[in-house]
Amino acid sequence: MSDDASLWSALADPHRRAIVALLLERPRPVGEIVEACGLSQPSTSKHLKVLREAGLVRVRQDAQRRVYALDPAPIAQLDAWLAPYRALWNRSLDALGRRLDETSDETSGKASDKASDETSYDPKGPTTKD
């Protein structure tokens, strides 16, 4: 596998990301990738070459066909690189959730206080003063 810059560069192109998404489902021969992506065969081959050189895909010969599959190692490496950013995002979302809960509790408390002022329940039923 090559350096991180080539991984990011390879994944920067939307056609290559589409190919990676297809290969996430299962390994595929070039013909299926061409058909699914709607690209020409030469263009698809160029994209597959970039993905192969970045270490994102592997190719094997199956009779006359070339079958491409994802190589999970570079994806795992990207996932490890993204982990601290994901943790930062989760902390931000957790803080937002706590703030929304606090706001909701404050609003609920005011609403229930107001409701209890307006309607009170007397187990003896309504009373009238003469």
XYZ file of N, CA and C in Angstrom:
390
model
N 0.841 -1.176 0.000
C 0.000 0.000 0.000
C 0.888 1.242 0.000
N 0.430 2.265 -0.668
C 1.216 3.494 -0.717
C 0.787 4.449 0.382
N 1.273 5.681 0.314
C 1.072 6.640 1.398
C -0.378 7.130 1.506
N -0.647 7.803 2.632
C -1.991 8.327 2.901
C -2.459 9.315 1.833
N -1.542 10.111 1.296
C -1.924 11.097 0.289
C -2.512 10.418 -0.946
N -1.945 9.279 -1.346
C -2.498 8.585 -2.509
C -3.860 7.977 -2.199
N -4.078 7.569 -0.946
C -5.411 7.074 -0.555
C -6.453 8.179 -0.693
N -6.124 9.339 -0.108
C -7.062 10.464 -0.175
C -7.278 10.903 -1.612
N -6.216 10.930 -2.383
C -6.313 11.332 -3.781
C -7.189 10.345 -4.555
N -6.986 9.070 -4.308
C -7.776 8.048 -4.998
C -9.260 8.170 -4.647
N -9.553 8.476 -3.394
C -10.948 8.563 -2.956
C -11.580 9.921 -3.243
N -10.787 10.858 -3.711
C -11.317 12.196 -3.993
C -12.242 12.203 -5.206
N -12.041 11.280 -6.114
C -12.843 11.239 -7.337
C -14.173 10.515 -7.096
N -15.295 11.106 -7.490
C -16.595 10.467 -7.244
C -16.781 9.138 -7.983
N -16.170 8.979 -9.147
C -16.277 7.701 -9.860
C -15.556 6.597 -9.104
N -14.409 6.928 -8.543
C -13.668 5.922 -7.780
C -14.387 5.581 -6.486
N -15.016 6.579 -5.858
C -15.813 6.272 -4.659
C -16.987 5.365 -5.020
N -17.582 5.576 -6.183
C -18.685 4.712 -6.631
C -18.187 3.280 -6.841
N -17.001 3.150 -7.401
C -16.418 1.817 -7.602
C -16.161 1.150 -6.257
N -15.615 1.896 -5.310
C -15.363 1.354 -3.969
C -16.681 0.908 -3.334
N -17.731 1.706 -3.493
C -19.043 1.339 -2.936
C -19.562 0.048 -3.571
N -19.374 -0.110 -4.875
C -19.780 -1.355 -5.541
C -19.006 -2.547 -4.997
N -17.718 -2.353 -4.824
C -16.881 -3.457 -4.352
C -17.107 -3.761 -2.879
N -17.712 -2.849 -2.174
C -18.056 -3.110 -0.781
C -19.081 -4.238 -0.702
N -19.975 -4.290 -1.681
C -20.999 -5.338 -1.716
C -20.382 -6.708 -1.959
N -19.476 -6.774 -2.955
C -18.834 -8.046 -3.313
C -17.787 -7.787 -4.392
N -16.851 -8.721 -4.565
C -15.905 -8.592 -5.676
C -16.665 -8.629 -7.003
N -16.141 -7.898 -7.991
C -16.817 -7.818 -9.293
C -15.802 -7.838 -10.436
N -16.229 -8.436 -11.543
C -15.390 -8.346 -12.744
C -15.497 -6.944 -13.347
N -14.507 -6.591 -14.141
C -14.459 -5.252 -14.732
C -15.743 -4.937 -15.497
N -16.258 -5.904 -16.252
C -17.468 -5.676 -17.049
C -18.645 -5.213 -16.210
N -18.818 -5.803 -15.032
C -19.908 -5.388 -14.129
C -19.682 -3.968 -13.613
N -18.444 -3.651 -13.325
C -18.120 -2.307 -12.824
C -18.394 -1.282 -13.913
N -17.993 -1.593 -15.139
C -18.249 -0.700 -16.276
C -19.742 -0.448 -16.401
N -20.525 -1.520 -16.384
C -21.980 -1.407 -16.553
C -22.621 -0.632 -15.400
N -22.237 -0.941 -14.179
C -22.840 -0.295 -13.007
C -22.498 1.193 -12.923
N -21.283 1.552 -13.310
C -20.853 2.956 -13.206
C -21.220 3.791 -14.429
N -21.543 3.140 -15.529
C -21.898 3.881 -16.732
C -20.711 4.590 -17.378
N -19.528 4.095 -17.127
C -18.319 4.668 -17.728
C -17.851 3.769 -18.865
N -16.978 4.293 -19.686
C -16.374 3.457 -20.729
C -15.416 2.467 -20.066
N -15.100 1.405 -20.792
C -14.167 0.410 -20.257
C -12.787 1.012 -20.025
N -12.244 1.815 -20.960
C -10.925 2.413 -20.699
C -10.926 3.354 -19.491
N -11.988 4.138 -19.339
C -12.071 5.046 -18.199
C -12.161 4.272 -16.885
N -12.975 3.228 -16.873
C -13.098 2.387 -15.677
C -11.758 1.750 -15.339
N -11.050 1.276 -16.351
C -9.738 0.662 -16.120
C -8.750 1.653 -15.511
N -8.801 2.899 -15.967
C -7.915 3.928 -15.395
C -8.239 4.164 -13.926
N -9.534 4.238 -13.611
C -9.924 4.437 -12.210
C -9.504 3.240 -11.353
N -9.680 2.033 -11.886
C -9.278 0.834 -11.145
C -7.766 0.795 -10.937
N -7.008 1.281 -11.904
C -5.552 1.333 -11.764
C -5.161 2.266 -10.610
N -5.817 3.435 -10.524
C -5.525 4.385 -9.441
C -5.860 3.746 -8.089
N -7.017 3.078 -8.024
C -7.418 2.419 -6.771
C -6.453 1.292 -6.415
N -6.003 0.559 -7.413
C -5.042 -0.537 -7.181
C -3.709 0.005 -6.694
N -3.220 1.081 -7.330
C -1.942 1.663 -6.926
C -2.002 2.275 -5.529
N -3.178 2.739 -5.138
C -3.346 3.280 -3.785
C -3.523 2.168 -2.752
N -3.652 0.929 -3.240
C -3.788 -0.212 -2.335
C -5.215 -0.475 -1.899
N -6.170 0.219 -2.478
C -7.569 0.072 -2.063
C -8.261 -1.154 -2.645
N -7.780 -1.629 -3.784
C -8.380 -2.812 -4.399
C -7.301 -3.807 -4.785
N -7.722 -5.062 -4.870
C -6.865 -6.149 -5.348
C -7.522 -6.710 -6.599
N -6.732 -7.279 -7.448
C -7.266 -7.888 -8.666
C -6.771 -9.321 -8.743
N -7.648 -10.194 -9.231
C -7.248 -11.584 -9.483
C -7.775 -11.987 -10.856
N -7.068 -12.863 -11.464
C -7.444 -13.361 -12.791
C -8.384 -14.546 -12.584
N -9.527 -14.534 -13.274
C -10.483 -15.641 -13.243
C -10.780 -15.992 -14.699
N -10.033 -16.960 -15.224
C -10.078 -17.308 -16.658
C -9.742 -16.057 -17.470
N -10.678 -15.573 -18.284
C -10.431 -14.390 -19.108
C -10.806 -13.086 -18.396
N -11.357 -13.179 -17.206
C -11.855 -11.979 -16.514
C -10.888 -11.539 -15.416
N -10.891 -10.224 -15.180
C -10.188 -9.668 -14.025
C -11.259 -9.318 -13.003
N -11.113 -9.856 -11.808
C -12.092 -9.624 -10.748
C -11.440 -8.742 -9.688
N -12.121 -7.646 -9.365
C -11.599 -6.693 -8.392
C -12.342 -6.847 -7.067
N -11.602 -6.674 -5.976
C -12.156 -6.745 -4.625
C -11.503 -5.657 -3.781
N -12.222 -5.211 -2.777
C -11.653 -4.232 -1.845
C -10.570 -4.874 -1.007
N -9.568 -4.111 -0.685
C -8.563 -4.519 0.290
C -8.905 -3.763 1.567
N -9.323 -4.445 2.620
C -9.782 -3.757 3.824
C -8.693 -3.034 4.618
N -7.424 -3.385 4.420
C -6.348 -2.786 5.228
C -6.280 -1.261 5.089
N -6.277 -0.701 3.877
C -6.212 0.759 3.776
C -7.462 1.443 4.345
N -8.613 0.802 4.211
C -9.845 1.362 4.767
C -9.739 1.389 6.289
N -9.195 0.329 6.859
C -8.999 0.290 8.316
C -8.015 1.371 8.750
N -7.003 1.609 7.939
C -6.025 2.660 8.249
C -6.698 4.040 8.230
N -7.554 4.274 7.234
C -8.297 5.541 7.184
C -9.239 5.663 8.376
N -9.877 4.559 8.735
C -10.780 4.558 9.881
C -10.027 4.908 11.162
N -8.838 4.356 11.327
C -8.020 4.670 12.507
C -7.629 6.142 12.510
N -7.316 6.679 11.343
C -6.956 8.094 11.257
C -8.149 8.978 11.612
N -9.344 8.565 11.221
C -10.548 9.356 11.480
C -11.072 9.219 12.915
N -10.636 8.209 13.654
C -11.167 7.936 14.993
C -11.144 9.141 15.923
N -10.060 9.904 16.043
C -10.080 11.051 16.955
C -11.096 12.119 16.530
N -11.284 12.257 15.226
C -12.255 13.241 14.734
C -13.677 12.766 15.017
N -13.887 11.455 14.894
C -15.192 10.878 15.210
C -15.495 11.071 16.702
N -14.489 10.901 17.547
C -14.668 11.096 18.989
C -15.011 12.557 19.288
N -14.340 13.468 18.608
C -14.635 14.892 18.774
C -16.076 15.183 18.376
N -16.496 14.639 17.249
C -17.866 14.830 16.764
C -18.864 14.251 17.775
N -18.569 13.048 18.298
C -19.479 12.427 19.271
C -19.569 13.250 20.547
N -18.447 13.810 21.008
C -18.492 14.662 22.210
C -19.361 15.881 21.957
N -19.242 16.462 20.773
C -20.060 17.627 20.437
C -21.537 17.261 20.401
N -21.851 16.120 19.823
C -23.252 15.685 19.773
C -23.782 15.357 21.169
N -22.936 14.750 22.001
C -23.347 14.459 23.378
C -23.638 15.746 24.138
N -22.780 16.749 23.965
C -22.993 18.036 24.635
C -24.281 18.681 24.142
N -24.533 18.607 22.852
C -25.777 19.142 22.308
C -26.969 18.400 22.891
N -26.877 17.091 22.973
C -27.967 16.292 23.556
C -28.247 16.670 24.998
N -27.171 16.854 25.781
C -27.363 17.263 27.188
C -28.038 18.623 27.262
N -27.617 19.543 26.414
C -28.205 20.895 26.412
C -29.675 20.843 26.018
N -29.994 20.045 25.034
C -31.396 19.902 24.635
C -32.227 19.272 25.750
N -31.643 18.299 26.458
C -32.351 17.689 27.590
C -32.605 18.720 28.686
N -31.593 19.537 28.978
C -31.757 20.582 29.997
C -32.850 21.564 29.593
N -32.818 21.991 28.352
C -33.823 22.933 27.846
C -35.207 22.308 27.906
N -35.286 21.038 27.533
C -36.563 20.330 27.558
C -37.080 20.211 28.991
N -36.193 19.906 29.940
C -36.591 19.795 31.348
C -37.081 21.138 31.881
N -36.363 22.211 31.521
C -36.774 23.547 31.964
C -38.144 23.903 31.397
N -38.339 23.619 30.130
C -39.610 23.923 29.470
C -40.717 23.062 30.042
N -40.447 21.787 30.287
C -41.457 20.889 30.854
C -41.837 21.325 32.264
N -40.850 21.720 33.037
C -41.116 22.168 34.407
C -42.004 23.390 34.430
N -41.746 24.363 33.579
C -42.563 25.571 33.509
C -43.962 25.240 33.029
N -44.057 24.347 32.055
C -45.364 23.989 31.520
C -46.181 23.247 32.555
N -45.552 22.337 33.323
C -46.310 21.594 34.320
C -46.683 22.490 35.497
N -45.829 23.474 35.854
C -46.184 24.417 36.901
C -47.395 25.233 36.474
N -47.392 25.696 35.261
C -48.494 26.486 34.736
C -49.758 25.645 34.688
N -49.621 24.397 34.242
C -50.778 23.514 34.155
C -51.347 23.236 35.544
N -50.503 23.066 36.529
C -51.008 22.770 37.874
C -51.667 24.002 38.485
N -51.234 25.183 38.096
C -51.883 26.399 38.575
C -53.283 26.539 37.992
N -53.442 26.138 36.737
C -54.707 26.330 36.049
C -55.721 25.262 36.406
N -55.290 24.045 36.573
C -56.230 22.972 36.879
C -55.716 22.216 38.079
N -56.553 22.085 39.075
C -56.195 21.284 40.231
C -57.270 20.223 40.417
N -56.873 19.126 40.901
C -57.763 17.993 41.067
C -58.179 17.900 42.529
N -59.449 17.854 42.759
C -59.973 17.658 44.114
C -60.698 16.328 44.116
N -60.221 15.363 44.908
C -60.837 14.033 44.900
C -62.278 14.039 45.369
N -62.716 15.071 46.098
C -64.099 15.149 46.579
C -65.044 15.679 45.504
N -64.483 16.115 44.418
C -65.305 16.658 43.360
C -65.376 18.169 43.481
N -66.156 18.803 42.595
C -66.259 20.260 42.629
C -66.979 20.724 43.888
N -66.524 21.797 44.427
C -67.187 22.372 45.605
C -67.707 23.742 45.250
N -68.810 24.083 45.875
C -69.366 25.418 45.677
C -69.549 26.057 47.023
N -69.375 27.336 47.068
C -69.587 28.061 48.305
C -70.885 28.832 48.178
N -71.710 28.688 49.175
C -72.975 29.412 49.164
C -72.890 30.687 49.925
